[in-house]
Every structure is written in C-alpha cells, then in structure tokens.
Amino acid sequence: GTWQFLAVRLFQATEDGTVPIQNSIDDVESFFHVATWIALQHTSHGLTPQALKSILNNNFDASAHIDGRILATEARCLNMMTGALIRDAMFKNRGISAVLKGMSATLRHRYTLEEKPEGDDKRLSVWKVTNQYRLDVLEELEDRQWLEKLLRRFLDDQKIDWQTEGERKSTETPLKYPLLGK
C-alpha cells in the first residue's frame, strides 16, 4: 500500500529486525487512515486551514528514514494511541465523526496493550485483569466482518445525523505527494 496510509505496526521492526507481515487488521487500519485523510480533505470540521495543513503533513506526509526504512512520525503513532486527531478535528458530519471515533477507539488498543510479563504468575494474573478489555477488543478485530458490522451499526442508527453541516475547509496550497509524482 501507499506508505502514507500503512498501519503504524508495519513501520515497526520486530525483535529480530525484520518488518512485520501485513495482516487483515493492518488493512483495516490502513482503511482508517485513508478514511481519515479523505474526511479531513473533503468534509467540514473545526480545524483552521493552517492546522489542517500541519495535521496532514505531520500524520500522512512527514516521515523519518533510518537504515533505508520509512518510519511513521511520532504524531501518527501518538494519534493511533490516543485518538486525538479524530477528537480534535471536530467533524461536523455526525456520521463520519462516529465512524472514525469508533474505528479509532478500537484500533488504538493495538498500540496500548502493556507488555506481557514472563514467569511471575502473580504479575501475569494482574496483567490479564488490567488488559482483559484490550484483549477482548483485539479479539473482535480478528473477525473479518468487524468493519462491516461497525459501519452497519452507525448507518442503521437513526439518532445519527448524516447531513453535512458547514463549509469544507481546505489547505491553502495543494499538498505534494512525492511518491505519486504530483
């Protein structure tokens, strides 16, 4: 996939230095990044044009290069763990906001799970209790129909107003995508 939309996990080397193998949950996270980018570019939200340009650059265009590998920015990693980008964007369309917040709230658990302790039964028991919710959420992501179910839940919710509210704000200048030659 296009590196700007890859799952954060795929930028992280494993203990033996190899790149993780992409899986279906990485594909869902990539869809989340694409949907977020589209929503930021083409829907109404509470960001100023300058803030929008900065967020798009920091989360999708900026990168670090180490040993020939592209790494996700700190902003992108933090946003996956906290959901701050979706929360702070203040999308005017309630449906888009609900879907992106729902996806973010689930996907962030991929990056907030505490490391499993080795050996000590008491520490392992405490780890299981404190991380059980996260483990349950991560198990839900294994369901290949998870995204469809999430979308259906919000699309079927009569309380969610899918009407676009407000004018779209765009960046002052077009963004450049070096990999696309534009």
PDB file of C-alpha atoms in Angstrom:
ATOM      1  CA  GLY A   1       0.000   0.000   0.000  1.00  0.00           C
ATOM      2  CA  THR A   2       0.886   3.673  -0.111  1.00  0.00           C
ATOM      3  CA  TRP A   3       3.202   4.326   2.844  1.00  0.00           C
ATOM      4  CA  GLN A   4       1.194   7.382   3.970  1.00  0.00           C
ATOM      5  CA  PHE A   5      -1.703   5.058   4.836  1.00  0.00           C
ATOM      6  CA  LEU A   6       0.109   1.976   6.140  1.00  0.00           C
ATOM      7  CA  ALA A   7      -0.697   0.653   9.603  1.00  0.00           C
ATOM      8  CA  VAL A   8       1.722   2.026  12.197  1.00  0.00           C
ATOM      9  CA  ARG A   9       2.654  -1.535  13.187  1.00  0.00           C
ATOM     10  CA  LEU A  10       4.178  -2.088   9.745  1.00  0.00           C
ATOM     11  CA  PHE A  11       6.707   0.684  10.363  1.00  0.00           C
ATOM     12  CA  GLN A  12       7.993  -1.083  13.475  1.00  0.00           C
ATOM     13  CA  ALA A  13      10.749  -3.666  13.200  1.00  0.00           C
ATOM     14  CA  THR A  14      10.359  -6.924  15.097  1.00  0.00           C
ATOM     15  CA  GLU A  15      12.882  -8.079  17.715  1.00  0.00           C
ATOM     16  CA  ASP A  16      14.967  -9.784  15.027  1.00  0.00           C
ATOM     17  CA  GLY A  17      14.925  -6.618  12.869  1.00  0.00           C
ATOM     18  CA  THR A  18      12.509  -7.875  10.230  1.00  0.00           C
ATOM     19  CA  VAL A  19       9.434  -5.991   9.056  1.00  0.00           C
ATOM     20  CA  PRO A  20       6.122  -7.438  10.303  1.00  0.00           C
ATOM     21  CA  ILE A  21       3.994  -9.311   7.775  1.00  0.00           C
ATOM     22  CA  GLN A  22       0.863  -7.372   6.819  1.00  0.00           C
ATOM     23  CA  ASN A  23      -2.399  -8.906   8.031  1.00  0.00           C
ATOM     24  CA  SER A  24      -6.114  -8.160   7.679  1.00  0.00           C
ATOM     25  CA  ILE A  25      -6.156  -5.911  10.763  1.00  0.00           C
ATOM     26  CA  ASP A  26      -3.376  -3.830   9.188  1.00  0.00           C
ATOM     27  CA  ASP A  27      -5.658  -3.474   6.156  1.00  0.00           C
ATOM     28  CA  VAL A  28      -8.488  -2.206   8.388  1.00  0.00           C
ATOM     29  CA  GLU A  29      -6.113   0.299   9.976  1.00  0.00           C
ATOM     30  CA  SER A  30      -4.971   1.403   6.512  1.00  0.00           C
ATOM     31  CA  PHE A  31      -8.610   1.960   5.562  1.00  0.00           C
ATOM     32  CA  PHE A  32      -8.963   4.055   8.733  1.00  0.00           C
ATOM     33  CA  HIS A  33      -6.023   6.240   7.655  1.00  0.00           C
ATOM     34  CA  VAL A  34      -7.451   6.668   4.143  1.00  0.00           C
ATOM     35  CA  ALA A  35     -10.923   7.487   5.527  1.00  0.00           C
ATOM     36  CA  THR A  36      -9.419   9.994   7.961  1.00  0.00           C
ATOM     37  CA  TRP A  37      -7.413  11.681   5.188  1.00  0.00           C
ATOM     38  CA  ILE A  38     -10.494  11.879   2.943  1.00  0.00           C
ATOM     39  CA  ALA A  39     -12.644  13.244   5.782  1.00  0.00           C
ATOM     40  CA  LEU A  40     -10.030  15.883   6.622  1.00  0.00           C
ATOM     41  CA  GLN A  41      -9.696  16.913   2.962  1.00  0.00           C
ATOM     42  CA  HIS A  42     -13.324  16.773   1.862  1.00  0.00           C
ATOM     43  CA  THR A  43     -15.691  17.302   4.805  1.00  0.00           C
ATOM     44  CA  SER A  44     -16.442  20.105   7.203  1.00  0.00           C
ATOM     45  CA  HIS A  45     -14.551  20.140  10.512  1.00  0.00           C
ATOM     46  CA  GLY A  46     -13.343  22.530  13.176  1.00  0.00           C
ATOM     47  CA  LEU A  47      -9.742  22.893  12.014  1.00  0.00           C
ATOM     48  CA  THR A  48      -8.309  26.090  10.582  1.00  0.00           C
ATOM     49  CA  PRO A  49      -6.654  25.775   7.149  1.00  0.00           C
ATOM     50  CA  GLN A  50      -3.227  26.161   8.798  1.00  0.00           C
ATOM     51  CA  ALA A  51      -3.976  23.462  11.423  1.00  0.00           C
ATOM     52  CA  LEU A  52      -5.328  21.162   8.717  1.00  0.00           C
ATOM     53  CA  LYS A  53      -2.200  21.568   6.604  1.00  0.00           C
ATOM     54  CA  SER A  54       0.005  20.855   9.627  1.00  0.00           C
ATOM     55  CA  ILE A  55      -2.011  17.772  10.657  1.00  0.00           C
ATOM     56  CA  LEU A  56      -1.990  16.354   7.137  1.00  0.00           C
ATOM     57  CA  ASN A  57       1.761  16.866   6.894  1.00  0.00           C
ATOM     58  CA  ASN A  58       2.599  15.506  10.352  1.00  0.00           C
ATOM     59  CA  ASN A  59       0.346  12.449  10.101  1.00  0.00           C
ATOM     60  CA  PHE A  60       0.482  11.485   6.437  1.00  0.00           C
ATOM     61  CA  ASP A  61       3.347  13.135   4.565  1.00  0.00           C
ATOM     62  CA  ALA A  62       6.219  13.576   7.020  1.00  0.00           C
ATOM     63  CA  SER A  63       8.438  10.596   7.692  1.00  0.00           C
ATOM     64  CA  ALA A  64      11.764   9.624   9.117  1.00  0.00           C
ATOM     65  CA  HIS A  65      14.228   7.429   7.269  1.00  0.00           C
ATOM     66  CA  ILE A  66      16.541   5.102   9.184  1.00  0.00           C
ATOM     67  CA  ASP A  67      18.680   2.462   7.515  1.00  0.00           C
ATOM     68  CA  GLY A  68      16.688   2.843   4.294  1.00  0.00           C
ATOM     69  CA  ARG A  69      13.337   2.267   6.026  1.00  0.00           C
ATOM     70  CA  ILE A  70      10.478   4.744   6.269  1.00  0.00           C
ATOM     71  CA  LEU A  71       9.217   5.226   9.819  1.00  0.00           C
ATOM     72  CA  ALA A  72       5.872   6.640  10.928  1.00  0.00           C
ATOM     73  CA  THR A  73       6.045  10.036  12.591  1.00  0.00           C
ATOM     74  CA  GLU A  74       5.629  10.454  16.335  1.00  0.00           C
ATOM     75  CA  ALA A  75       2.408  12.400  15.677  1.00  0.00           C
ATOM     76  CA  ARG A  76       0.887   9.466  13.792  1.00  0.00           C
ATOM     77  CA  CYS A  77       1.902   6.982  16.474  1.00  0.00           C
ATOM     78  CA  LEU A  78       0.505   9.179  19.252  1.00  0.00           C
ATOM     79  CA  ASN A  79      -2.735   9.716  17.361  1.00  0.00           C
ATOM     80  CA  MET A  80      -3.183   5.967  16.973  1.00  0.00           C
ATOM     81  CA  MET A  81      -2.714   5.510  20.725  1.00  0.00           C
ATOM     82  CA  THR A  82      -4.867   8.432  21.868  1.00  0.00           C
ATOM     83  CA  GLY A  83      -7.386   9.166  19.119  1.00  0.00           C
ATOM     84  CA  ALA A  84      -6.553  12.871  19.484  1.00  0.00           C
ATOM     85  CA  LEU A  85      -6.615  13.656  15.756  1.00  0.00           C
ATOM     86  CA  ILE A  86     -10.200  12.412  15.337  1.00  0.00           C
ATOM     87  CA  ARG A  87     -11.354  14.071  18.553  1.00  0.00           C
ATOM     88  CA  ASP A  88      -9.654  17.404  17.821  1.00  0.00           C
ATOM     89  CA  ALA A  89     -10.819  17.580  14.191  1.00  0.00           C
ATOM     90  CA  MET A  90     -14.410  18.118  15.378  1.00  0.00           C
ATOM     91  CA  PHE A  91     -16.000  16.719  12.216  1.00  0.00           C
ATOM     92  CA  LYS A  92     -19.329  18.443  11.574  1.00  0.00           C
ATOM     93  CA  ASN A  93     -20.903  15.385   9.969  1.00  0.00           C
ATOM     94  CA  ARG A  94     -22.014  13.261  12.939  1.00  0.00           C
ATOM     95  CA  GLY A  95     -21.935  10.016  10.951  1.00  0.00           C
ATOM     96  CA  ILE A  96     -18.363  10.477   9.756  1.00  0.00           C
ATOM     97  CA  SER A  97     -17.336  11.514  13.259  1.00  0.00           C
ATOM     98  CA  ALA A  98     -18.997   8.449  14.822  1.00  0.00           C
ATOM     99  CA  VAL A  99     -17.430   6.001  12.361  1.00  0.00           C
ATOM    100  CA  LEU A 100     -13.918   7.445  12.700  1.00  0.00           C
ATOM    101  CA  LYS A 101     -14.178   7.640  16.501  1.00  0.00           C
ATOM    102  CA  GLY A 102     -15.460   4.046  16.616  1.00  0.00           C
ATOM    103  CA  MET A 103     -12.612   2.814  14.455  1.00  0.00           C
ATOM    104  CA  SER A 104     -10.040   4.815  16.402  1.00  0.00           C
ATOM    105  CA  ALA A 105     -11.344   3.636  19.784  1.00  0.00           C
ATOM    106  CA  THR A 106     -10.893   0.022  18.714  1.00  0.00           C
ATOM    107  CA  LEU A 107      -7.702   0.218  16.649  1.00  0.00           C
ATOM    108  CA  ARG A 108      -5.798   2.123  19.338  1.00  0.00           C
ATOM    109  CA  HIS A 109      -5.741  -0.992  21.506  1.00  0.00           C
ATOM    110  CA  ARG A 110      -3.212  -2.460  19.080  1.00  0.00           C
ATOM    111  CA  TYR A 111      -0.727   0.063  20.476  1.00  0.00           C
ATOM    112  CA  THR A 112      -1.739   0.432  24.126  1.00  0.00           C
ATOM    113  CA  LEU A 113      -1.502  -3.190  25.289  1.00  0.00           C
ATOM    114  CA  GLU A 114       1.050  -3.492  28.067  1.00  0.00           C
ATOM    115  CA  GLU A 115       3.865  -5.963  27.514  1.00  0.00           C
ATOM    116  CA  LYS A 116       3.035  -9.400  28.873  1.00  0.00           C
ATOM    117  CA  PRO A 117       5.270 -10.289  31.866  1.00  0.00           C
ATOM    118  CA  GLU A 118       7.247 -13.509  31.749  1.00  0.00           C
ATOM    119  CA  GLY A 119       7.352 -16.094  34.515  1.00  0.00           C
ATOM    120  CA  ASP A 120       5.833 -14.491  37.625  1.00  0.00           C
ATOM    121  CA  ASP A 121       2.283 -15.904  37.987  1.00  0.00           C
ATOM    122  CA  LYS A 122       1.089 -13.016  40.175  1.00  0.00           C
ATOM    123  CA  ARG A 123       2.294 -10.376  37.710  1.00  0.00           C
ATOM    124  CA  LEU A 124       0.761 -12.349  34.831  1.00  0.00           C
ATOM    125  CA  SER A 125      -2.552 -12.548  36.686  1.00  0.00           C
ATOM    126  CA  VAL A 126      -2.564  -8.761  37.267  1.00  0.00           C
ATOM    127  CA  TRP A 127      -1.615  -8.207  33.623  1.00  0.00           C
ATOM    128  CA  LYS A 128      -4.570 -10.323  32.442  1.00  0.00           C
ATOM    129  CA  VAL A 129      -7.023  -8.401  34.653  1.00  0.00           C
ATOM    130  CA  THR A 130      -5.758  -4.953  33.636  1.00  0.00           C
ATOM    131  CA  ASN A 131      -5.555  -5.844  29.956  1.00  0.00           C
ATOM    132  CA  GLN A 132      -8.634  -8.072  29.560  1.00  0.00           C
ATOM    133  CA  TYR A 133     -10.743  -5.376  27.902  1.00  0.00           C
ATOM    134  CA  ARG A 134      -7.968  -4.633  25.413  1.00  0.00           C
ATOM    135  CA  LEU A 135      -7.518  -8.324  24.720  1.00  0.00           C
ATOM    136  CA  ASP A 136     -11.276  -8.691  24.108  1.00  0.00           C
ATOM    137  CA  VAL A 137     -11.263  -5.722  21.721  1.00  0.00           C
ATOM    138  CA  LEU A 138      -8.263  -7.095  19.835  1.00  0.00           C
ATOM    139  CA  GLU A 139     -10.042 -10.433  19.539  1.00  0.00           C
ATOM    140  CA  GLU A 140     -13.049  -8.637  17.981  1.00  0.00           C
ATOM    141  CA  LEU A 141     -10.710  -7.215  15.335  1.00  0.00           C
ATOM    142  CA  GLU A 142      -9.891 -10.772  14.253  1.00  0.00           C
ATOM    143  CA  ASP A 143     -13.471 -11.043  12.919  1.00  0.00           C
ATOM    144  CA  ARG A 144     -13.188 -10.280   9.192  1.00  0.00           C
ATOM    145  CA  GLN A 145     -16.646  -8.696   9.341  1.00  0.00           C
ATOM    146  CA  TRP A 146     -15.708  -6.291  12.159  1.00  0.00           C
ATOM    147  CA  LEU A 147     -15.529  -3.214   9.926  1.00  0.00           C
ATOM    148  CA  GLU A 148     -18.764  -4.062   8.140  1.00  0.00           C
ATOM    149  CA  LYS A 149     -20.525  -4.516  11.499  1.00  0.00           C
ATOM    150  CA  LEU A 150     -19.171  -1.213  12.796  1.00  0.00           C
ATOM    151  CA  LEU A 151     -20.274   0.655   9.671  1.00  0.00           C
ATOM    152  CA  ARG A 152     -23.687  -1.020   9.709  1.00  0.00           C
ATOM    153  CA  ARG A 153     -24.181  -0.093  13.389  1.00  0.00           C
ATOM    154  CA  PHE A 154     -23.638   3.593  12.642  1.00  0.00           C
ATOM    155  CA  LEU A 155     -25.501   3.605   9.325  1.00  0.00           C
ATOM    156  CA  ASP A 156     -28.542   1.974  10.940  1.00  0.00           C
ATOM    157  CA  ASP A 157     -28.540   4.302  13.971  1.00  0.00           C
ATOM    158  CA  GLN A 158     -31.464   6.679  13.394  1.00  0.00           C
ATOM    159  CA  LYS A 159     -30.067   9.098  16.010  1.00  0.00           C
ATOM    160  CA  ILE A 160     -27.000   9.865  13.888  1.00  0.00           C
ATOM    161  CA  ASP A 161     -27.445  12.780  11.520  1.00  0.00           C
ATOM    162  CA  TRP A 162     -25.566  12.034   8.310  1.00  0.00           C
ATOM    163  CA  GLN A 163     -26.304  15.505   6.862  1.00  0.00           C
ATOM    164  CA  THR A 164     -23.174  17.512   6.157  1.00  0.00           C
ATOM    165  CA  GLU A 165     -23.009  20.590   8.353  1.00  0.00           C
ATOM    166  CA  GLY A 166     -20.945  23.642   7.478  1.00  0.00           C
ATOM    167  CA  GLU A 167     -18.469  24.511   4.789  1.00  0.00           C
ATOM    168  CA  ARG A 168     -15.422  22.428   3.966  1.00  0.00           C
ATOM    169  CA  LYS A 169     -12.054  23.901   4.938  1.00  0.00           C
ATOM    170  CA  SER A 170      -9.103  23.026   2.768  1.00  0.00           C
ATOM    171  CA  THR A 171      -5.393  23.626   2.874  1.00  0.00           C
ATOM    172  CA  GLU A 172      -4.237  26.903   1.399  1.00  0.00           C
ATOM    173  CA  THR A 173      -1.945  25.189  -1.079  1.00  0.00           C
ATOM    174  CA  PRO A 174      -2.205  21.727  -2.619  1.00  0.00           C
ATOM    175  CA  LEU A 175      -0.243  19.029  -0.838  1.00  0.00           C
ATOM    176  CA  LYS A 176       2.573  17.328  -2.669  1.00  0.00           C
ATOM    177  CA  TYR A 177       2.910  13.565  -2.795  1.00  0.00           C
ATOM    178  CA  PRO A 178       6.421  12.689  -3.976  1.00  0.00           C
ATOM    179  CA  LEU A 179       5.646   9.005  -4.463  1.00  0.00           C
ATOM    180  CA  LEU A 180       2.786   9.863  -6.792  1.00  0.00           C
ATOM    181  CA  GLY A 181       4.841  12.383  -8.772  1.00  0.00           C
ATOM    182  CA  LYS A 182       2.465  15.253  -8.021  1.00  0.00           C
TER     183      LYS A 182
END
